[in-house]
Amino acid sequence: MARDLATTLAWAETGTGLCASAIAGLSEREYGAASALPGWTRKHVVAHLAANAEAIGNLVRWARTGEPSPMYASPQERAAGIERGSLLDAVELTGWFTESAATLAAAMAALPEEAWRAEVVTAQGRTVPASEIPWMRSREVMVHAVDLAAGLTFADLPDGFLRELREDIRAKRGPGAVPDVEGSLPDVTAYLAGRPAGGVTVAGGGRPPTLPPWL
């Protein structure tokens, strides 16, 4: 699905701002409290986002130089990095998130037009054009801003982003993997992402089956 590059870059910036606002002023205790993701604290979520900014930065470098630069050394190293990050104190972790996000934003802003057409490989092994990179980042920061359980819901995310995310998840989960559901755009998108969603019903009425978290 082709997406407008300027729009996805803007969504990545918006999502980063939502995350920054969500963690601003959190006490050490609040930072270490449970997020909306099972088994993860807010610190785990922020550590994941900081590490993800660096990983996506590797793809930007790949697109710019033509030299393969994988997102992560391995799935195990990715998980270990998140665990290490979750042990940082609030100031250190916020600093890592802020710096890594700013570095990624600057790298994407400086990427030459022709480099956006270069092919890179995601952590899942998909070969995609570099123009997909801002969309990958916007999904992370937008969805996980809600996962921080700091008051944001899917209804706080831009409608255009929600429509793109809804169709992206349907495509990624595959035909027949999700039921035909009805509800508002934010609720349906939250449901498809495996997040709590009130007001969503299967066609004809009734509660849909629970889906595992996506992202």
Short mmCIF file of C-alpha atoms in Angstrom, two decimals:
data_model
loop_
_atom_site.label_atom_id
_atom_site.label_comp_id
_atom_site.label_asym_id
_atom_site.label_seq_id
_atom_site.Cartn_x
_atom_site.Cartn_y
_atom_site.Cartn_z
CA MET A 1 0.00 0.00 0.00
CA ALA A 2 1.55 3.30 -1.12
CA ARG A 3 1.52 6.01 1.52
CA ASP A 4 2.39 9.67 1.30
CA LEU A 5 5.90 10.13 2.70
CA ALA A 6 5.28 13.58 4.15
CA THR A 7 2.19 12.29 5.94
CA THR A 8 3.92 9.30 7.52
CA LEU A 9 6.86 11.48 8.60
CA ALA A 10 4.36 13.81 10.26
CA TRP A 11 2.63 10.89 11.98
CA ALA A 12 5.97 9.69 13.34
CA GLU A 13 6.60 13.16 14.75
CA THR A 14 3.10 13.34 16.24
CA GLY A 15 3.41 9.92 17.86
CA THR A 16 6.79 10.80 19.33
CA GLY A 17 5.25 13.90 20.86
CA LEU A 18 2.38 11.88 22.34
CA CYS A 19 4.86 9.48 23.96
CA ALA A 20 6.97 12.34 25.30
CA SER A 21 3.91 13.99 26.82
CA ALA A 22 2.76 10.71 28.34
CA ILE A 23 6.01 10.13 30.22
CA ALA A 24 6.74 13.75 31.13
CA GLY A 25 6.75 14.20 34.86
CA LEU A 26 6.24 10.53 35.74
CA SER A 27 7.72 9.63 39.10
CA GLU A 28 10.07 6.67 39.40
CA ARG A 29 7.22 4.63 40.85
CA GLU A 30 4.81 5.64 38.09
CA TYR A 31 7.40 4.89 35.43
CA GLY A 32 7.85 1.41 36.82
CA ALA A 33 4.12 0.71 36.98
CA ALA A 34 2.38 -1.70 34.66
CA SER A 35 1.67 -0.64 31.09
CA ALA A 36 -1.29 -1.87 29.07
CA LEU A 37 0.89 -4.63 27.59
CA PRO A 38 0.97 -7.88 29.59
CA GLY A 39 4.26 -8.34 31.42
CA TRP A 40 5.65 -4.93 30.51
CA THR A 41 6.01 -1.87 32.69
CA ARG A 42 5.96 1.62 31.23
CA LYS A 43 9.76 1.46 31.36
CA HIS A 44 9.71 -1.61 29.11
CA VAL A 45 7.55 0.24 26.58
CA VAL A 46 9.80 3.31 26.55
CA ALA A 47 12.95 1.20 26.36
CA HIS A 48 11.45 -0.63 23.40
CA LEU A 49 10.66 2.67 21.67
CA ALA A 50 14.15 4.03 22.29
CA ALA A 51 15.77 0.87 20.97
CA ASN A 52 13.36 0.85 18.03
CA ALA A 53 14.41 4.37 17.06
CA GLU A 54 18.01 3.20 16.91
CA ALA A 55 17.03 0.06 14.99
CA ILE A 56 15.02 1.99 12.43
CA GLY A 57 17.95 4.38 12.21
CA ASN A 58 19.96 1.41 10.98
CA LEU A 59 17.53 1.06 8.08
CA VAL A 60 17.87 4.76 7.27
CA ARG A 61 21.64 4.30 7.18
CA TRP A 62 21.18 1.25 4.92
CA ALA A 63 19.06 3.30 2.53
CA ARG A 64 21.57 6.16 2.51
CA THR A 65 24.76 4.13 2.08
CA GLY A 66 23.59 0.97 0.35
CA GLU A 67 25.45 -1.09 2.95
CA PRO A 68 23.25 -3.65 4.76
CA SER A 69 22.58 -2.53 8.32
CA PRO A 70 20.05 -4.82 10.05
CA MET A 71 17.69 -3.42 12.63
CA TYR A 72 18.85 -5.80 15.38
CA ALA A 73 21.74 -8.21 15.74
CA SER A 74 19.23 -10.92 16.75
CA PRO A 75 15.82 -11.29 18.39
CA GLN A 76 17.60 -12.26 21.59
CA GLU A 77 19.69 -9.09 21.60
CA ARG A 78 16.57 -7.04 20.93
CA ALA A 79 14.83 -8.54 23.97
CA ALA A 80 17.93 -8.16 26.13
CA GLY A 81 18.23 -4.48 25.18
CA ILE A 82 14.67 -3.81 26.27
CA GLU A 83 15.27 -5.53 29.60
CA ARG A 84 18.44 -3.50 30.17
CA GLY A 85 16.61 -0.31 29.32
CA SER A 86 13.78 -1.11 31.71
CA LEU A 87 16.30 -1.04 34.57
CA LEU A 88 17.39 2.54 33.87
CA ASP A 89 16.16 5.28 36.16
CA ALA A 90 13.49 7.67 34.89
CA VAL A 91 15.90 10.44 33.89
CA GLU A 92 18.24 8.11 32.00
CA LEU A 93 15.42 6.31 30.21
CA THR A 94 13.65 9.51 29.18
CA GLY A 95 16.98 10.85 27.96
CA TRP A 96 17.56 7.75 25.84
CA PHE A 97 14.07 7.98 24.35
CA THR A 98 14.42 11.69 23.59
CA GLU A 99 17.88 11.45 22.08
CA SER A 100 17.21 8.38 19.96
CA ALA A 101 13.95 9.83 18.61
CA ALA A 102 15.63 13.13 17.74
CA THR A 103 18.54 11.37 16.03
CA LEU A 104 16.13 9.27 13.95
CA ALA A 105 14.02 12.29 12.98
CA ALA A 106 17.13 14.17 11.85
CA ALA A 107 18.37 11.17 9.84
CA MET A 108 15.05 10.78 8.07
CA ALA A 109 14.85 14.51 7.35
CA ALA A 110 18.32 14.41 5.77
CA LEU A 111 17.73 11.32 3.61
CA PRO A 112 18.04 12.20 -0.11
CA GLU A 113 14.98 11.72 -2.26
CA GLU A 114 16.50 8.88 -4.27
CA ALA A 115 17.43 6.98 -1.09
CA TRP A 116 13.76 6.61 -0.16
CA ARG A 117 13.46 4.23 -3.12
CA ALA A 118 16.23 1.93 -1.85
CA GLU A 119 15.24 -1.49 -0.54
CA VAL A 120 15.85 -2.48 3.09
CA VAL A 121 14.95 -5.55 5.15
CA THR A 122 12.83 -5.33 8.28
CA ALA A 123 13.38 -7.29 11.49
CA GLN A 124 10.67 -9.69 10.28
CA GLY A 125 12.61 -10.36 7.08
CA ARG A 126 10.37 -8.35 4.74
CA THR A 127 12.07 -6.46 1.92
CA VAL A 128 10.46 -3.02 1.66
CA PRO A 129 11.28 0.34 0.10
CA ALA A 130 12.85 2.83 2.49
CA SER A 131 9.76 4.98 2.09
CA GLU A 132 8.07 2.44 4.40
CA ILE A 133 10.40 3.42 7.28
CA PRO A 134 8.41 6.42 8.62
CA TRP A 135 5.23 4.32 8.60
CA MET A 136 7.01 1.63 10.61
CA ARG A 137 8.05 4.21 13.19
CA SER A 138 4.67 5.96 13.31
CA ARG A 139 2.94 2.66 14.13
CA GLU A 140 5.31 2.09 17.03
CA VAL A 141 5.02 5.50 18.64
CA MET A 142 1.29 5.93 18.07
CA VAL A 143 0.19 2.51 19.33
CA HIS A 144 2.65 2.41 22.22
CA ALA A 145 1.66 5.92 23.30
CA VAL A 146 -1.69 4.34 24.15
CA ASP A 147 0.02 1.29 25.71
CA LEU A 148 1.74 3.59 28.21
CA ALA A 149 -1.63 3.72 30.01
CA ALA A 150 -1.24 7.41 30.75
CA GLY A 151 -4.70 8.49 29.60
CA LEU A 152 -4.42 8.27 25.82
CA THR A 153 -6.78 6.07 23.80
CA PHE A 154 -7.02 5.19 20.13
CA ALA A 155 -9.61 7.98 19.86
CA ASP A 156 -6.75 10.45 20.49
CA LEU A 157 -4.88 9.29 17.36
CA PRO A 158 -5.41 10.94 13.94
CA ASP A 159 -8.24 9.46 11.88
CA GLY A 160 -6.05 9.16 8.80
CA PHE A 161 -3.49 7.17 10.77
CA LEU A 162 -6.20 4.92 12.22
CA ARG A 163 -7.59 4.14 8.77
CA GLU A 164 -4.14 3.21 7.48
CA LEU A 165 -3.40 1.14 10.57
CA ARG A 166 -6.73 -0.68 10.36
CA GLU A 167 -6.06 -1.77 6.79
CA ASP A 168 -2.40 -2.56 7.50
CA ILE A 169 -3.31 -4.87 10.38
CA ARG A 170 -5.99 -6.62 8.36
CA ALA A 171 -3.46 -7.25 5.59
CA LYS A 172 -0.76 -8.43 8.00
CA ARG A 173 -3.02 -10.73 10.01
CA GLY A 174 -4.23 -12.24 6.77
CA PRO A 175 -7.66 -13.05 5.32
CA GLY A 176 -9.88 -15.08 7.59
CA ALA A 177 -7.78 -14.38 10.69
CA VAL A 178 -10.04 -11.63 11.99
CA PRO A 179 -13.83 -11.52 12.06
CA ASP A 180 -15.94 -8.91 10.35
CA VAL A 181 -16.55 -6.41 13.13
CA GLU A 182 -18.54 -3.22 13.51
CA GLY A 183 -17.88 -0.14 15.61
CA SER A 184 -16.24 3.27 15.56
CA LEU A 185 -12.95 3.73 13.72
CA PRO A 186 -10.88 4.01 16.94
CA ASP A 187 -12.58 1.02 18.56
CA VAL A 188 -12.30 -1.24 15.51
CA THR A 189 -8.65 -0.30 15.06
CA ALA A 190 -7.91 -0.92 18.73
CA TYR A 191 -9.63 -4.30 18.51
CA LEU A 192 -7.67 -5.33 15.43
CA ALA A 193 -4.47 -4.31 17.22
CA GLY A 194 -5.37 -6.64 20.07
CA ARG A 195 -6.08 -3.82 22.49
CA PRO A 196 -9.18 -3.30 24.69
CA ALA A 197 -12.04 -1.89 22.65
CA GLY A 198 -15.56 -1.23 23.86
CA GLY A 199 -18.45 -1.03 21.46
CA VAL A 200 -17.08 -3.50 18.91
CA THR A 201 -19.40 -6.27 17.79
CA VAL A 202 -19.30 -8.94 15.16
CA ALA A 203 -21.62 -8.43 12.22
CA GLY A 204 -25.12 -9.19 13.40
CA GLY A 205 -24.29 -8.58 17.07
CA GLY A 206 -22.30 -10.28 19.78
CA ARG A 207 -18.78 -9.93 21.15
CA PRO A 208 -15.87 -10.76 18.85
CA PRO A 209 -13.11 -13.16 19.92
CA THR A 210 -10.05 -11.69 21.63
CA LEU A 211 -7.07 -11.09 19.35
CA PRO A 212 -3.44 -11.24 20.51
CA PRO A 213 -1.53 -7.93 20.67
CA TRP A 214 -0.18 -6.74 17.32
CA LEU A 215 3.11 -4.81 17.65
#
